[in-house]
Short mmCIF file of C-alpha atoms in Angstrom, two decimals:
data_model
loop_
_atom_site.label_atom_id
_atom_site.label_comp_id
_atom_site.label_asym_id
_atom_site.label_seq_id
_atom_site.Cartn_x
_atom_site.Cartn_y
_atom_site.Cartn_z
CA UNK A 1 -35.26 6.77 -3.68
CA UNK A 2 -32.69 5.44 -6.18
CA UNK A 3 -28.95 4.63 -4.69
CA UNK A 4 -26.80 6.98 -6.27
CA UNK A 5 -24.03 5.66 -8.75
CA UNK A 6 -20.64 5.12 -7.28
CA UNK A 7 -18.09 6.48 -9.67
CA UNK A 8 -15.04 6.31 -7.46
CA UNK A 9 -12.10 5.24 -8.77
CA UNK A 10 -12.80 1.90 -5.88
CA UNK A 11 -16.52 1.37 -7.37
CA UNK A 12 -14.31 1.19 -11.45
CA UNK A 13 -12.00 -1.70 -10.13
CA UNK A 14 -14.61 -3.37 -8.01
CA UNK A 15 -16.62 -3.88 -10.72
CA UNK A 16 -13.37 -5.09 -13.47
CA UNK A 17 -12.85 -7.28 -10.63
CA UNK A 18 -16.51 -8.58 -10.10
CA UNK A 19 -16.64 -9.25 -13.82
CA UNK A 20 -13.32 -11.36 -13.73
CA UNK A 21 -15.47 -14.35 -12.01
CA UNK A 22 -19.32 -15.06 -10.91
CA UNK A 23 -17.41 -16.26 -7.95
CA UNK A 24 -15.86 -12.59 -6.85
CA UNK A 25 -18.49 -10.10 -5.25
CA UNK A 26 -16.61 -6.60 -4.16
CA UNK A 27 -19.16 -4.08 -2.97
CA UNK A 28 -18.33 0.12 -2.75
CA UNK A 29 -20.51 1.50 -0.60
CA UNK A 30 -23.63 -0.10 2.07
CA UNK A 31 -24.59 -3.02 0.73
CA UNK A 32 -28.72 -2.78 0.01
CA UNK A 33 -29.52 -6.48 0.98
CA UNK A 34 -29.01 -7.64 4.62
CA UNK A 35 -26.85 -10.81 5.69
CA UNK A 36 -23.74 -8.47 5.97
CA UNK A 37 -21.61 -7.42 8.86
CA UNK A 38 -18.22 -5.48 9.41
CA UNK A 39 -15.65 -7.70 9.39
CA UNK A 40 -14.38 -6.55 12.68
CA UNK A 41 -17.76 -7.68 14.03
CA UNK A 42 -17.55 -11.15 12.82
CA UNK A 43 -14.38 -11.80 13.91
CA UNK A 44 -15.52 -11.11 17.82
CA UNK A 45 -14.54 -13.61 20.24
CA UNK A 46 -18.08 -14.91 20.52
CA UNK A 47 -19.26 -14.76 16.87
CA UNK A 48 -16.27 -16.76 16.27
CA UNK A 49 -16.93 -19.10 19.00
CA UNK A 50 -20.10 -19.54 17.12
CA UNK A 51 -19.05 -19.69 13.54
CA UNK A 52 -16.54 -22.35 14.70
CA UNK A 53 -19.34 -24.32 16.14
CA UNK A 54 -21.60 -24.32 13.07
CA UNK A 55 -18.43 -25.30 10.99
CA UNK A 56 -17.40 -28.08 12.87
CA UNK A 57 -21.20 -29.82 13.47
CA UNK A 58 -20.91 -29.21 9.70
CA UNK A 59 -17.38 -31.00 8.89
CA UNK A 60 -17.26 -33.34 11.12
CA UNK A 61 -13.76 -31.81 12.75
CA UNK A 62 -12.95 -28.90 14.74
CA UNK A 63 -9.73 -28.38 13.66
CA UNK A 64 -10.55 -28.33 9.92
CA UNK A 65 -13.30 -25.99 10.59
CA UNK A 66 -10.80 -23.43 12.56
CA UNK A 67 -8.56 -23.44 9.22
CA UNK A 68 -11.57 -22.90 6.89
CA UNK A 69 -12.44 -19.99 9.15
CA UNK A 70 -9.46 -18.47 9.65
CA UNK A 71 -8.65 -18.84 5.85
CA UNK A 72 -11.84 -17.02 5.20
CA UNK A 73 -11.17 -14.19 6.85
CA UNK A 74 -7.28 -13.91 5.35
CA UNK A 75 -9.30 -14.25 1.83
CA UNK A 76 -11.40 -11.35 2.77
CA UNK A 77 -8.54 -8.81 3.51
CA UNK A 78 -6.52 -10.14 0.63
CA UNK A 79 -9.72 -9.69 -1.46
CA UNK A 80 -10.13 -6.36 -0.04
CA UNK A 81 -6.93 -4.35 0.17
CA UNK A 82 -4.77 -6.59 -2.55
CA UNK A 83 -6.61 -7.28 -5.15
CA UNK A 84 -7.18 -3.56 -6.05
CA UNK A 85 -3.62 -2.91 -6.39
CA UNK A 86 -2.66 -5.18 -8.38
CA UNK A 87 -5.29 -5.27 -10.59
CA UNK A 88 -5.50 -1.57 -11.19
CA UNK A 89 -2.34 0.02 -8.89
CA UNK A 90 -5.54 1.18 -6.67
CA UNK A 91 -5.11 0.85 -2.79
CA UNK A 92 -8.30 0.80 -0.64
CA UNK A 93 -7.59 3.07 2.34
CA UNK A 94 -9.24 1.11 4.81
CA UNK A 95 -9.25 -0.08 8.11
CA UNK A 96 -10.59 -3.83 9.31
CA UNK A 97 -13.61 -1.78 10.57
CA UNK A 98 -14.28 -0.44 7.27
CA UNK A 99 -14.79 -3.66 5.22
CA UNK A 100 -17.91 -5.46 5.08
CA UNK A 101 -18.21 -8.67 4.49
CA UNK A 102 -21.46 -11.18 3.63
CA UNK A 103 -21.81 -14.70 5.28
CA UNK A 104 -23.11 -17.59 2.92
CA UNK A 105 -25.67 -19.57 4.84
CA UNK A 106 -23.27 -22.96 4.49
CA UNK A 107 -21.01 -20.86 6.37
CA UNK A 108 -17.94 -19.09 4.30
CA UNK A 109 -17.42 -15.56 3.07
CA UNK A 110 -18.84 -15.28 0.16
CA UNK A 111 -18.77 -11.06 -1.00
CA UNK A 112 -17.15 -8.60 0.19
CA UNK A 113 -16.72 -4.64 0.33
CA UNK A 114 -15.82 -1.38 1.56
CA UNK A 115 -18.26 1.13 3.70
CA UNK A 116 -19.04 4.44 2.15
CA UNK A 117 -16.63 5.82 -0.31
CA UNK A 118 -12.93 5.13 1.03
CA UNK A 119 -10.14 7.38 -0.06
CA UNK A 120 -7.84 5.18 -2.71
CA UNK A 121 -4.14 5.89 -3.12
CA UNK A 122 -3.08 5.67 -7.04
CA UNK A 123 -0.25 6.29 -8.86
CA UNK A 124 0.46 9.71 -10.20
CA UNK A 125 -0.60 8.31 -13.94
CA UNK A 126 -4.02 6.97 -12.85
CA UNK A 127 -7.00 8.82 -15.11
CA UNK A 128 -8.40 8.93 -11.74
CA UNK A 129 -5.22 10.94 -9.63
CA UNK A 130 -6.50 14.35 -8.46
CA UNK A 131 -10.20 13.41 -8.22
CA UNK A 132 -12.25 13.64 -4.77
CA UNK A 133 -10.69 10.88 -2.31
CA UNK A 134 -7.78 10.25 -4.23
CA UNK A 135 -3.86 10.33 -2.31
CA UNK A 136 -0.84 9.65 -5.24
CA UNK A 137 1.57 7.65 -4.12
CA UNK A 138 4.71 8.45 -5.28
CA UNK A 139 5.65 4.73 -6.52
CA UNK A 140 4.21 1.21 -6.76
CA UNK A 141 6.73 0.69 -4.03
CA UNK A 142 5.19 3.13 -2.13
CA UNK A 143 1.86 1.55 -2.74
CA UNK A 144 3.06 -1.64 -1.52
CA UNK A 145 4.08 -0.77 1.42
CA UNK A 146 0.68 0.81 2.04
CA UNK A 147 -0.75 -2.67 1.37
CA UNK A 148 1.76 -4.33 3.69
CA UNK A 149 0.78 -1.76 6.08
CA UNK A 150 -2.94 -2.69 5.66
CA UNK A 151 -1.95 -6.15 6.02
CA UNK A 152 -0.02 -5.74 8.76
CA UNK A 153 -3.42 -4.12 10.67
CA UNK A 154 -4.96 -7.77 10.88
CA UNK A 155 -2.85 -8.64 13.91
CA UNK A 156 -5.56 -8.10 16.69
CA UNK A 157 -8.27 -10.24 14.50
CA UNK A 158 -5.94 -12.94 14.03
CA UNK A 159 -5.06 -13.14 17.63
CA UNK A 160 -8.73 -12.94 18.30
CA UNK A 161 -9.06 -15.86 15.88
CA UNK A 162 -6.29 -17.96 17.52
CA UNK A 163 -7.52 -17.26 21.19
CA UNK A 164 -10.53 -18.78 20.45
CA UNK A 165 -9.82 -21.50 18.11
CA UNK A 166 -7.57 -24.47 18.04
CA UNK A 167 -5.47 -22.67 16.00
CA UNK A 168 -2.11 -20.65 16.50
CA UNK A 169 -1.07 -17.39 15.26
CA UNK A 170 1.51 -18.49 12.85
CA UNK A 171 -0.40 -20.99 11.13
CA UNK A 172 -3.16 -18.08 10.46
CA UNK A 173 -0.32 -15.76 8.99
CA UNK A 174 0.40 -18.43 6.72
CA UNK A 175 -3.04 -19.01 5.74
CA UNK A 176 -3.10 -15.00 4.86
CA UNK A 177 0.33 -16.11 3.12
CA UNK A 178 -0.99 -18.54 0.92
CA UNK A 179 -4.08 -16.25 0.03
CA UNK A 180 -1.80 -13.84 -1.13
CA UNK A 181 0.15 -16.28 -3.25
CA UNK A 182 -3.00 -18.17 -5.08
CA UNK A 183 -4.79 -14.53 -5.26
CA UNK A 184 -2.22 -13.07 -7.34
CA UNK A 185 -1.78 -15.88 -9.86
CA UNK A 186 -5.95 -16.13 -10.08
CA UNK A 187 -5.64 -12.33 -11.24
CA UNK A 188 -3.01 -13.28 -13.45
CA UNK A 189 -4.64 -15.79 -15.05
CA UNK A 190 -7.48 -13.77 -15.24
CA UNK A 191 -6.17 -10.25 -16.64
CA UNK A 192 -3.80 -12.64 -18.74
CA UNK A 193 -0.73 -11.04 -17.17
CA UNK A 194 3.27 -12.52 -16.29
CA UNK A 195 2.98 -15.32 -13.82
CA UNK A 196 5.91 -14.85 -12.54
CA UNK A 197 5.72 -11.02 -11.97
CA UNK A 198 2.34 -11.82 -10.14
CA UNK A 199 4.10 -14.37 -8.04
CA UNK A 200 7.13 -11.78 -7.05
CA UNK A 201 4.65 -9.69 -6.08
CA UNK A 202 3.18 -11.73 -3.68
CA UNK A 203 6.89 -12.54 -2.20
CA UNK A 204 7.68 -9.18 -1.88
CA UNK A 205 4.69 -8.78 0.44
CA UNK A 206 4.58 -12.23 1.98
CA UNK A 207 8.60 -11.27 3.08
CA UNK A 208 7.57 -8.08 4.39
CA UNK A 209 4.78 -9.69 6.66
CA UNK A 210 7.02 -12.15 7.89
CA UNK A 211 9.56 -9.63 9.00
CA UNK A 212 8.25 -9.63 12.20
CA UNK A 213 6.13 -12.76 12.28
CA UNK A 214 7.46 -15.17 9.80
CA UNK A 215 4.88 -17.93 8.87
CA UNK A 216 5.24 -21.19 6.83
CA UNK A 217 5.23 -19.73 3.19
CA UNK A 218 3.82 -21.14 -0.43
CA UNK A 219 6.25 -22.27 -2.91
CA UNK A 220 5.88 -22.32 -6.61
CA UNK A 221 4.27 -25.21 -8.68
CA UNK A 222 5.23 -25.04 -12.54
CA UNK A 223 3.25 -27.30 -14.57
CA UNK A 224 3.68 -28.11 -17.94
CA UNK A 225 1.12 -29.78 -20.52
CA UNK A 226 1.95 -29.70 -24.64
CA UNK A 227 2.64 -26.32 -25.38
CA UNK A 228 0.96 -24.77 -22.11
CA UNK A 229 2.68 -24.13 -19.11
CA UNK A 230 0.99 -22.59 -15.96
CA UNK A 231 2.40 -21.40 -12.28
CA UNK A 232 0.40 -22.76 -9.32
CA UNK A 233 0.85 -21.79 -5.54
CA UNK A 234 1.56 -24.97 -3.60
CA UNK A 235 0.44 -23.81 0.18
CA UNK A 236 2.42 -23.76 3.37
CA UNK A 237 0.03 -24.50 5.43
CA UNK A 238 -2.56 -27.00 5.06
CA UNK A 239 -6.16 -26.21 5.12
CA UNK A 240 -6.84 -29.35 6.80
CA UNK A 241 -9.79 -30.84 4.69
CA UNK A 242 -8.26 -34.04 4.88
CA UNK A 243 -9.25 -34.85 8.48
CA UNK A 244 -13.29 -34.42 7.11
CA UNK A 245 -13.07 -37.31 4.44
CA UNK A 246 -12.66 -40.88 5.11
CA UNK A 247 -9.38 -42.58 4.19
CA UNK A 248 -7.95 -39.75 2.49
CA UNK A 249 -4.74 -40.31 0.18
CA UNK A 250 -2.04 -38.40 -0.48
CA UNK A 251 -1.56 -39.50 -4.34
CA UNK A 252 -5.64 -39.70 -4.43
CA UNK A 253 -8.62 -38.26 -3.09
CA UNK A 254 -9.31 -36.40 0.48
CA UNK A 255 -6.08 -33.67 -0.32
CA UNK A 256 -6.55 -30.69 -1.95
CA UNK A 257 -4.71 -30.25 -5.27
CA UNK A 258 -2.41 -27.50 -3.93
CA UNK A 259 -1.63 -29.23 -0.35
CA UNK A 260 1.58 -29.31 0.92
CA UNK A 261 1.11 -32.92 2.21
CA UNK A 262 0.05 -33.93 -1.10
CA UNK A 263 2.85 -35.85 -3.57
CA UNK A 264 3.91 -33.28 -6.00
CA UNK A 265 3.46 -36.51 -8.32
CA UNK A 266 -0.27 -36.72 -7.67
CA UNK A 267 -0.40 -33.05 -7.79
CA UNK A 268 1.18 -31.94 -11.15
CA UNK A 269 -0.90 -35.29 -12.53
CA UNK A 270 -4.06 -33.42 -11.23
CA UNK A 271 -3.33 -29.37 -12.33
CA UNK A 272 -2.06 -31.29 -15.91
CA UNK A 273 -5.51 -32.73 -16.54
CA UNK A 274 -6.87 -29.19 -14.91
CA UNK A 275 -4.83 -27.26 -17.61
CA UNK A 276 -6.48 -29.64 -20.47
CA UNK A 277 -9.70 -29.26 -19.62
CA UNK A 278 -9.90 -25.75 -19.00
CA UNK A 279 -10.75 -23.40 -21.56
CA UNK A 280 -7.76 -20.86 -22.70
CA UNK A 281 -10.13 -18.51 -20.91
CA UNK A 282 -10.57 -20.10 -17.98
CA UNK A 283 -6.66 -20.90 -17.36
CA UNK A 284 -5.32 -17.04 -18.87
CA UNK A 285 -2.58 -16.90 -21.40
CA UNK A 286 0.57 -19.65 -20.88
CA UNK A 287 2.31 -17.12 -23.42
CA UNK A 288 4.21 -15.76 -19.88
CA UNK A 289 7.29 -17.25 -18.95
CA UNK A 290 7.28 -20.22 -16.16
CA UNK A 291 10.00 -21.48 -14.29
CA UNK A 292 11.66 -24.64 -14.56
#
């Protein structure tokens, strides 16, 4: 029997969004392939005690492989519930139960998705406001604060996360902090959109998570190349791949581009070269305003 053709208003952005990069899978609906799970199921104290050992007989380090999990999963819900919105002022309403996501076999996250056809707040000028499944919000502020809500409903997998591995709770906040920042300026880049709008949108929802939990936050990278400029997310928290290279160097190799205990020398030498050998496509427009 043929699987009926999702036209919810989810299924229109998933797909803008899986076309945006062959690295972005967003599924609406039960996925037809097996290797996926419910995200609440993966993050279970003894799936994770399991992941964690695959990742660190993999890496080398048990600490590293605690961050990459734990910024895997904040990835997945920022995927999941933020993406949407600001991509297409769609907001998945979902629960942690309700998302799905798909286990490569070296060990990340590597697609994600929703279970059956989840109602979607939009904004009262959406084509799609007043179909099946559809709540209007009465603002993008009002949407926002959904999101922050949906955010906020990660709390009991990231203590899972942080009973379990030898990580604590406010360094996997700011790993869901730092998703949020780099996510929005990818989609920027992407849709070809204000930088610094997408970054203030982040803010706004990285200050209302840390309200009540405040974690180490991202800060903003300008770069600068000829006539290009470009906004980059330095993180707040590092990710930790340093401690699975040898001799890694903080103006050289073993850092990641965007770490916080890299030399913002080294880095804006690296995302320079980055932002002349990327394509105008790849990198978006630099017609948006950066900050000095």
């Amino acid at each position: 029997m043929a699987r009926r053709v999702d036209t919810s208003p989810l299924a229109a952005t998933a797909g803008r969004l899986n076309a945006l990069d062959g690295d972005l899978t967003y599924r609406v609906g039960p996925p037809l392939e097996p290797g996926w799970c419910r995200l609440t199921d993966l993050v279970d104290a003894t799936a994770v005690a399991a992941w964690h050992r695959e990742l660190t007989a993999s890496h080398g380090d048990r600490r590293a492989a605690a961050a990459f999990l734990g910024g895997w999963v904040a990835d997945a819900a920022v995927d999941v519930w933020a993406l949407p919105v600001w991509a297409d002022r769609r907001l998945p309403l979902v629960a942690p139960h309700a998302i799905l996501v798909r286990r490569h076999a070296k060990g990340w996250i590597d697609a994600v998705g929703v279970d059956g056809a989840p109602a979607v707040a939009v904004l009262a000028d959406d084509p799609a406001a007043g179909q099946t499944g559809t709540v209007v919000a009465s603002t993008y502020h009002v949407l926002v604060e959904g999101l922050s809500e949906r955010l906020a409903t990660l709390e009991p997998l990231l203590r899972v996360l942080a009973s379990v591995l030898p990580v604590g709770l406010p360094a996997l906040w700011g790993g869901l902090a730092d998703s949020l920042a780099n996510r929005a300026l990818w989609l920027a880049r992407r849709l070809l959109r204000d930088r610094q709008a997408a970054w203030q949108d982040a803010a706004r929802l990285i200050d209302r998570l840390a309200a009540d939990r405040p974690p180490p936050r991202p800060r903003p990278f300008p770069v600068h190349c000829a006539q290009a400029g470009e906004l980059f997310a330095v993180r707040g928290t590092c990710c930790l791949h340093y401690r699975t290279v040898a001799d890694p160097d903080r103006d050289g190799d073993g850092y990641c581009t965007t770490c916080p205990l890299r030399t913002d020398a080294s880095r804006r030498q690296r995302l320079r070269a980055y932002l002349q050998e990327e394509t105008p496509r790849d990198r978006g427009s630099c017609t948006a305003p950066v900050a000095h």
